[in-house]
Coordinates of C-alpha atoms in Angstrom, one line a residue:
X326 CA -8.9 13.3 -15.9
X327 CA -9.3 12.7 -19.5
X328 CA -8.4 9.9 -22.0
X329 CA -6.2 11.1 -24.9
X330 CA -5.0 8.9 -27.8
X331 CA -1.3 8.4 -28.7
X332 CA -1.8 8.2 -32.3
X333 CA -3.4 10.9 -34.6
X334 CA -6.7 10.1 -36.2
X335 CA -7.4 13.1 -38.4
X336 CA -7.2 11.7 -42.1
X337 CA -9.1 8.9 -43.8
X338 CA -5.8 6.7 -44.0
X339 CA -5.2 7.2 -40.2
X340 CA -8.6 6.4 -39.3
X341 CA -8.6 3.3 -41.5
X342 CA -5.5 2.1 -39.7
X343 CA -6.4 2.9 -36.1
X344 CA -10.2 1.5 -36.6
X345 CA -11.7 -0.6 -39.4
X346 CA -10.5 -2.2 -41.5
X347 CA -6.9 -2.0 -40.2
X348 CA -7.7 -2.9 -36.6
X349 CA -8.8 -6.3 -37.7
X350 CA -5.3 -7.2 -38.3
X351 CA -4.3 -6.8 -34.7
X352 CA -7.4 -8.5 -33.3
X353 CA -6.6 -11.6 -35.5
X354 CA -3.1 -11.5 -34.3
X355 CA -4.2 -11.3 -30.7
X356 CA -6.7 -14.4 -31.2
X357 CA -3.9 -16.4 -32.5
X358 CA -1.5 -15.3 -29.7
X359 CA -3.1 -13.6 -26.6
X360 CA 0.4 -12.7 -25.2
X361 CA 0.6 -10.0 -28.3
X362 CA -2.0 -7.8 -26.1
X363 CA 1.3 -6.7 -24.3
X364 CA 2.6 -5.1 -27.3
X365 CA -0.6 -3.8 -29.3
X366 CA -3.1 -2.7 -26.6
X367 CA -2.8 -0.5 -23.5
X368 CA -4.1 -3.4 -21.3
X369 CA -0.4 -4.1 -19.7
X370 CA 0.2 -0.5 -18.9
X371 CA -3.5 -0.1 -17.4
X372 CA -4.6 -0.7 -13.7
X373 CA -8.1 -0.9 -12.4
X374 CA -8.6 1.1 -9.3
X375 CA -11.4 -0.8 -7.6
X376 CA -13.7 0.5 -4.5
X377 CA -17.0 -0.4 -3.1
X378 CA -16.7 2.9 -1.1
X379 CA -16.9 1.3 2.4
X380 CA -13.6 2.9 3.8
X381 CA -12.9 6.0 2.0
X382 CA -10.1 7.8 3.4
X383 CA -11.1 8.9 7.1
X384 CA -14.7 9.6 5.7
X385 CA -15.9 5.8 6.1
X386 CA -18.9 4.1 4.3
X387 CA -19.6 7.0 2.1
X388 CA -20.5 4.6 -1.1
X389 CA -19.3 4.2 -4.6
X390 CA -20.7 7.5 -6.1
X391 CA -18.9 9.7 -3.3
X392 CA -15.7 7.6 -3.6
X393 CA -15.1 8.4 -7.2
X394 CA -13.1 11.6 -6.5
X395 CA -10.7 9.5 -4.5
X396 CA -10.2 7.0 -7.3
X397 CA -10.0 9.7 -9.9
X398 CA -7.3 11.3 -7.7
X399 CA -5.5 8.1 -7.5
X400 CA -5.4 7.6 -11.0
X401 CA -4.0 11.1 -11.6
X402 CA -1.4 10.0 -9.1
X403 CA -0.6 6.6 -11.0
X404 CA 0.1 8.5 -14.2
X405 CA 2.1 11.5 -12.7
X406 CA 4.4 9.5 -10.5
X407 CA 4.5 6.1 -12.3
X408 CA 3.4 6.7 -16.0
X409 CA 0.7 4.0 -15.3
X410 CA -2.8 4.5 -16.7
X411 CA -5.4 4.1 -13.9
X412 CA -9.0 3.6 -14.5
X413 CA -11.5 4.3 -11.6
X414 CA -14.1 1.5 -11.0
X415 CA -16.6 2.1 -8.2
X416 CA -18.7 -0.9 -7.5
X417 CA -22.4 -0.8 -6.4
X418 CA -22.0 -3.7 -4.2
X419 CA -20.3 -4.7 -0.7
X420 CA -20.9 -8.4 -1.0
X421 CA -17.5 -10.2 -1.2
X422 CA -18.8 -12.6 -3.7
X423 CA -20.1 -10.0 -6.0
X424 CA -16.9 -7.9 -5.8
X425 CA -14.5 -10.8 -6.6
X426 CA -16.9 -12.0 -9.6
X427 CA -17.0 -8.6 -11.0
X428 CA -13.2 -7.8 -10.9
X429 CA -12.6 -11.3 -12.5
X430 CA -14.8 -10.7 -15.4
X431 CA -13.1 -7.3 -15.8
X432 CA -9.7 -8.5 -15.5
X433 CA -9.1 -9.1 -19.3
X434 CA -9.0 -5.3 -19.9
X435 CA -6.3 -4.6 -17.1
X436 CA -2.7 -5.5 -16.6
X437 CA -3.3 -5.1 -12.7
X438 CA -5.8 -4.5 -9.9
X439 CA -5.3 -1.8 -7.2
X440 CA -7.9 -2.5 -4.7
X441 CA -8.8 0.7 -2.7
X442 CA -10.7 1.9 0.3
X443 CA -12.5 -1.6 1.0
X444 CA -13.3 -2.2 4.7
X445 CA -11.6 -4.7 6.7
X446 CA -11.9 -7.8 7.4
X447 CA -13.7 -8.2 3.9
X448 CA -10.7 -6.7 2.1
X449 CA -8.3 -9.5 3.2
X450 CA -10.4 -12.3 1.4
X451 CA -11.1 -10.2 -1.5
X452 CA -7.6 -9.7 -2.2
X453 CA -6.3 -13.1 -1.3
X454 CA -8.9 -14.8 -3.6
X455 CA -8.4 -12.5 -6.5
X456 CA -4.6 -13.2 -6.2
X457 CA -5.5 -16.9 -6.6
X458 CA -7.9 -16.3 -9.5
X459 CA -5.7 -14.0 -11.7
X460 CA -2.2 -14.1 -13.2
X461 CA -2.0 -10.3 -13.1
X462 CA -0.7 -8.1 -10.0
X463 CA -3.4 -7.6 -7.3
X464 CA -2.2 -5.0 -4.7
X465 CA -4.3 -3.5 -1.8
X466 CA -2.8 -0.1 -1.4
X467 CA -4.4 0.6 1.9
X468 CA -2.6 -2.3 3.2
X469 CA 0.5 -2.8 1.3
X470 CA 1.3 0.9 0.1
X471 CA 1.2 2.0 3.7
X472 CA 3.3 -0.8 4.8
X473 CA 5.9 -0.2 2.3
X474 CA 6.3 3.4 3.2
X475 CA 6.3 2.7 6.8
X476 CA 9.0 0.3 6.6
X477 CA 11.3 2.4 4.4
X478 CA 11.0 5.3 7.1
X479 CA 11.4 2.9 9.9
X480 CA 14.6 1.4 8.1
X481 CA 16.2 5.0 8.3
X482 CA 14.8 5.8 11.7
X483 CA 16.3 2.5 13.2
X484 CA 19.6 3.4 11.6
X485 CA 19.5 7.1 13.0
X486 CA 18.8 5.8 16.8
X487 CA 21.3 2.8 16.3
X488 CA 19.0 0.0 16.6
X489 CA 18.8 -3.3 14.6
X490 CA 15.3 -4.9 13.6
X491 CA 15.9 -8.1 15.4
X492 CA 16.0 -6.3 18.8
X493 CA 13.4 -3.5 18.2
X494 CA 10.0 -3.8 20.0
X495 CA 7.2 -2.3 18.2
X496 CA 3.7 -1.4 19.2
X497 CA 1.0 -1.1 16.2
X498 CA -2.4 0.5 17.0
X499 CA -5.0 -0.5 14.7
X500 CA -5.8 -4.0 13.5
X501 CA -7.4 -3.1 10.2
X502 CA -5.9 -3.5 6.8
X503 CA -3.0 -1.2 7.3
X504 CA -2.0 -2.4 10.8
X505 CA -2.1 -6.1 9.5
X506 CA 0.1 -5.4 6.7
X507 CA 2.6 -3.3 8.6
X508 CA 2.9 -6.1 11.1
X509 CA 3.6 -8.6 8.2
X510 CA 6.1 -6.5 6.2
X511 CA 7.8 -5.8 9.6
X512 CA 8.3 -9.3 10.2
X513 CA 9.5 -10.1 6.7
X514 CA 12.2 -7.3 7.4
X515 CA 13.4 -9.0 10.6
X516 CA 11.5 -7.2 13.5
X517 CA 10.5 -10.1 16.1
X518 CA 8.8 -8.4 18.8
X519 CA 5.5 -6.8 17.8
X520 CA 2.1 -6.1 19.7
X521 CA -0.9 -4.9 17.5
X522 CA -3.7 -3.3 19.6
X523 CA -7.3 -2.6 18.9
X524 CA -10.0 -0.9 21.2
X525 CA -10.0 -3.7 23.6
X526 CA -6.0 -3.9 23.9
X527 CA -3.2 -6.2 22.6
X528 CA -4.4 -8.6 20.0
X529 CA -3.4 -11.8 21.6
X530 CA -4.9 -15.4 21.6
X531 CA -5.8 -15.2 25.2
X532 CA -8.9 -13.2 24.3
X533 CA -12.0 -14.9 23.4
X534 CA -13.3 -12.1 21.0
X535 CA -11.1 -12.3 18.1
X536 CA -12.1 -12.6 14.5
X537 CA -10.3 -15.2 12.3
X538 CA -8.3 -12.3 10.9
X539 CA -7.0 -11.1 14.4
X540 CA -6.6 -14.6 15.5
X541 CA -4.0 -15.1 12.6
X542 CA -2.4 -11.7 13.5
X543 CA -2.2 -12.7 16.9
X544 CA -0.3 -15.9 16.4
X545 CA 2.1 -13.8 14.0
X546 CA 2.7 -11.1 16.7
X547 CA 1.9 -10.9 20.3
X548 CA 1.7 -14.9 20.7
X549 CA 5.4 -15.0 19.8
X550 CA 6.7 -12.5 22.3
X551 CA 4.2 -13.0 25.1
X552 CA 2.6 -9.6 24.8
X553 CA -0.9 -9.0 26.0
X554 CA -2.8 -6.5 28.1
X555 CA -3.8 -2.8 27.4
X556 CA -2.4 -0.3 25.0
X557 CA -0.7 1.7 27.9
X558 CA 0.9 -1.6 28.9
X559 CA 2.1 -2.4 25.8
X560 CA 3.7 1.1 25.3
X561 CA 5.9 0.7 28.5
X562 CA 9.5 0.3 27.2
X563 CA 8.6 0.1 23.6
X564 CA 11.0 1.3 20.9
X565 CA 8.6 2.2 18.3
X566 CA 4.9 3.2 18.0
X567 CA 3.1 3.1 14.8
X568 CA -0.5 4.5 14.8
X569 CA -3.1 3.6 12.1
X570 CA -6.1 3.8 14.3
X571 CA -7.3 7.2 14.9
X572 CA -8.0 8.2 18.5
X573 CA -5.6 10.0 20.8
X574 CA -2.9 8.2 22.8
X575 CA -2.4 10.1 26.4
X576 CA 0.9 11.8 26.8
X577 CA 1.6 10.1 30.1
X578 CA 1.4 6.8 28.2
X579 CA 3.8 8.1 25.4
X580 CA 6.4 9.2 28.1
X581 CA 6.7 5.5 29.1
X582 CA 8.4 4.5 25.8
X583 CA 12.2 3.8 25.7
X584 CA 14.9 6.4 25.2
X585 CA 15.3 7.6 21.6
X586 CA 11.8 6.3 20.8
X587 CA 10.2 6.3 17.3
X588 CA 6.7 7.4 16.7
X589 CA 4.8 7.3 13.4
X590 CA 1.4 8.6 14.2
X591 CA -0.3 8.4 10.8
X592 CA -4.1 9.1 11.3
X593 CA -5.4 11.8 9.3
X594 CA -6.2 14.8 9.9
X595 CA -5.5 14.2 13.6
X596 CA -2.3 12.0 14.5
X597 CA -2.8 9.6 17.5
X598 CA 0.0 11.6 19.1
X599 CA 0.4 15.1 18.0
X600 CA 3.9 16.0 16.7
X601 CA 4.4 18.6 19.4
X602 CA 3.6 15.8 22.2
X603 CA 5.8 13.3 20.3
X604 CA 8.8 15.7 20.0
X605 CA 8.8 15.7 23.9
X606 CA 9.3 12.1 24.2
X607 CA 10.8 10.6 21.0
X608 CA 13.8 11.2 18.6
X609 CA 12.1 10.5 15.2
X610 CA 8.4 11.6 14.5
X611 CA 6.5 10.9 11.3
X612 CA 2.8 11.5 10.5
X613 CA 0.4 11.1 7.5
X614 CA 0.2 14.8 6.8
X615 CA 1.9 16.9 4.6
X616 CA 2.5 20.0 6.9
X617 CA 5.0 18.1 9.3
X618 CA 8.3 16.5 8.3
X619 CA 8.5 12.8 7.5
X620 CA 5.1 12.2 5.7
X621 CA 4.2 8.6 5.4
X622 CA 2.5 9.0 2.1
X623 CA 1.2 5.9 -0.2
X624 CA 2.3 7.9 -3.2
X625 CA 5.8 7.0 -2.7
X626 CA 5.1 3.4 -3.2
X627 CA 2.2 2.6 -5.4
X628 CA 3.1 4.1 -8.7
X629 CA 6.5 2.7 -8.8
X630 CA 5.4 -0.7 -7.7
X631 CA 3.1 -1.0 -10.4
X632 CA 5.5 0.5 -12.8
X633 CA 8.2 -2.1 -11.8
X634 CA 5.6 -4.9 -12.0
X635 CA 4.3 -3.8 -15.5
X636 CA 7.9 -3.5 -16.9
X637 CA 8.5 -7.1 -16.4
X638 CA 5.1 -8.4 -17.1
X639 CA 4.7 -9.8 -13.3
X640 CA 2.2 -12.2 -12.6
X641 CA 1.9 -11.0 -9.0
X642 CA 3.4 -8.6 -6.5
X643 CA 5.2 -10.7 -3.8
X644 CA 6.6 -9.7 -0.4
X645 CA 9.9 -9.6 -1.8
X646 CA 9.0 -6.9 -4.1
X647 CA 7.4 -5.0 -1.5
X648 CA 10.4 -5.2 0.7
X649 CA 12.5 -4.1 -2.1
X650 CA 10.5 -1.1 -2.8
X651 CA 10.9 -0.2 0.9
X652 CA 14.6 -0.6 0.7
X653 CA 14.8 1.5 -2.4
X654 CA 12.9 4.3 -0.8
X655 CA 15.0 4.2 2.2
X656 CA 18.4 4.4 0.3
X657 CA 17.2 7.5 -1.4
X658 CA 17.7 9.4 1.8
X659 CA 21.4 8.5 1.8
X660 CA 23.8 10.9 3.5
X661 CA 20.8 13.3 4.3
X662 CA 19.5 11.2 6.9
X663 CA 18.3 13.3 9.9
X664 CA 15.6 13.2 12.5
X665 CA 13.5 15.3 10.2
X666 CA 14.2 13.3 7.0
X667 CA 13.9 9.6 7.1
X668 CA 11.8 9.4 4.0
X669 CA 12.2 11.2 0.8
X670 CA 9.8 13.4 -0.6
X671 CA 7.1 12.4 -3.0
X672 CA 8.2 15.1 -5.6
X673 CA 11.7 13.7 -5.5
X674 CA 12.2 12.7 -9.3
X675 CA 14.2 9.7 -8.1
X676 CA 11.6 7.9 -6.2
X677 CA 9.3 6.6 -9.0
X678 CA 12.2 5.1 -11.0
X679 CA 14.2 3.7 -8.2
X680 CA 11.0 1.9 -6.7
X681 CA 10.2 0.4 -10.1
X682 CA 13.8 -0.6 -11.0
X683 CA 14.0 -2.5 -7.3
X684 CA 10.5 -4.0 -7.9
X685 CA 11.4 -5.4 -11.4
X686 CA 14.6 -6.9 -10.0
X687 CA 12.8 -8.5 -7.3
X688 CA 10.1 -9.9 -9.5
X689 CA 12.8 -11.5 -11.5
X690 CA 14.2 -13.1 -8.2
X691 CA 11.0 -14.2 -7.1
X692 CA 10.2 -16.0 -10.3
X693 CA 7.0 -13.7 -11.2
X694 CA 8.6 -11.9 -14.1
X695 CA 7.5 -12.9 -17.6
X696 CA 9.9 -10.7 -19.5

């Protein structure tokens, strides 16, 4: 990564224009009308990539210094795939209040906030409170980026297997950031029968060990369809399995799924169900890995989502904008839809523009666009 200027500053006149005294004209104009920041600074095209280093990739709590290479990589992806300038910010605190206060104080320097690799359940409160405090997009990619791409792939997998969202039974293993967001976006897309599991089985309100976030999740999912019990019991007859938990699901459990099953085993580097096993029992298989077909990769979502939000100066990223992004991704597959192609490649040049356009349109529909 490096920062480069967009204007040449190699002569006295150019220096005088870019800095003192010329810069004072811009400062005074913005002081009189802060909205001019959008026209005369890089702020509206710049996202803060914020982490505390507590949930970095599959490495866990490795701290802010060790998290920096991942945040730098994220910034490169923002620029490459969305034309968005990303600035890594690794915070030397894991305190919820300190993180929120720090981001709020930094917010005038950015057009949006991308929260990254912050452990659950703290990430839920941090995102919710920052959304309330700020009038710029706040987006936790580990939650919503994963959810958007998962929904896009599932839309096409359901089409391929002749299912409707309303009649499909889904099992999600993992009740952390990604599992919660996937459950919510599937509900928004019309899926009604969802069981989310953790290490102790289905997250349902008959359990006495639930955190507040898991209690809320149970009320949205298993409680509505009467699901409870173990992971193996949830699997029996299920149409779709989505793994965001790690660990391994035994093959004898996978074998109890419905015919023409759909398996998205997304743990990295070791999927919960290895594709060789999954293909013996499912029609459509996806992973989080690049060396197998149907990679569920967040880079398909977050650059285009922020590009679209920035293009209309959106004040937030809504559920409607996320679903629109998923629908746009799914539509790109088009007539090429097949068992080994339910999601486009990250290198498909249509991805970023298509997602951005869909998100911008949804922002206008949802009333959060300001231009």
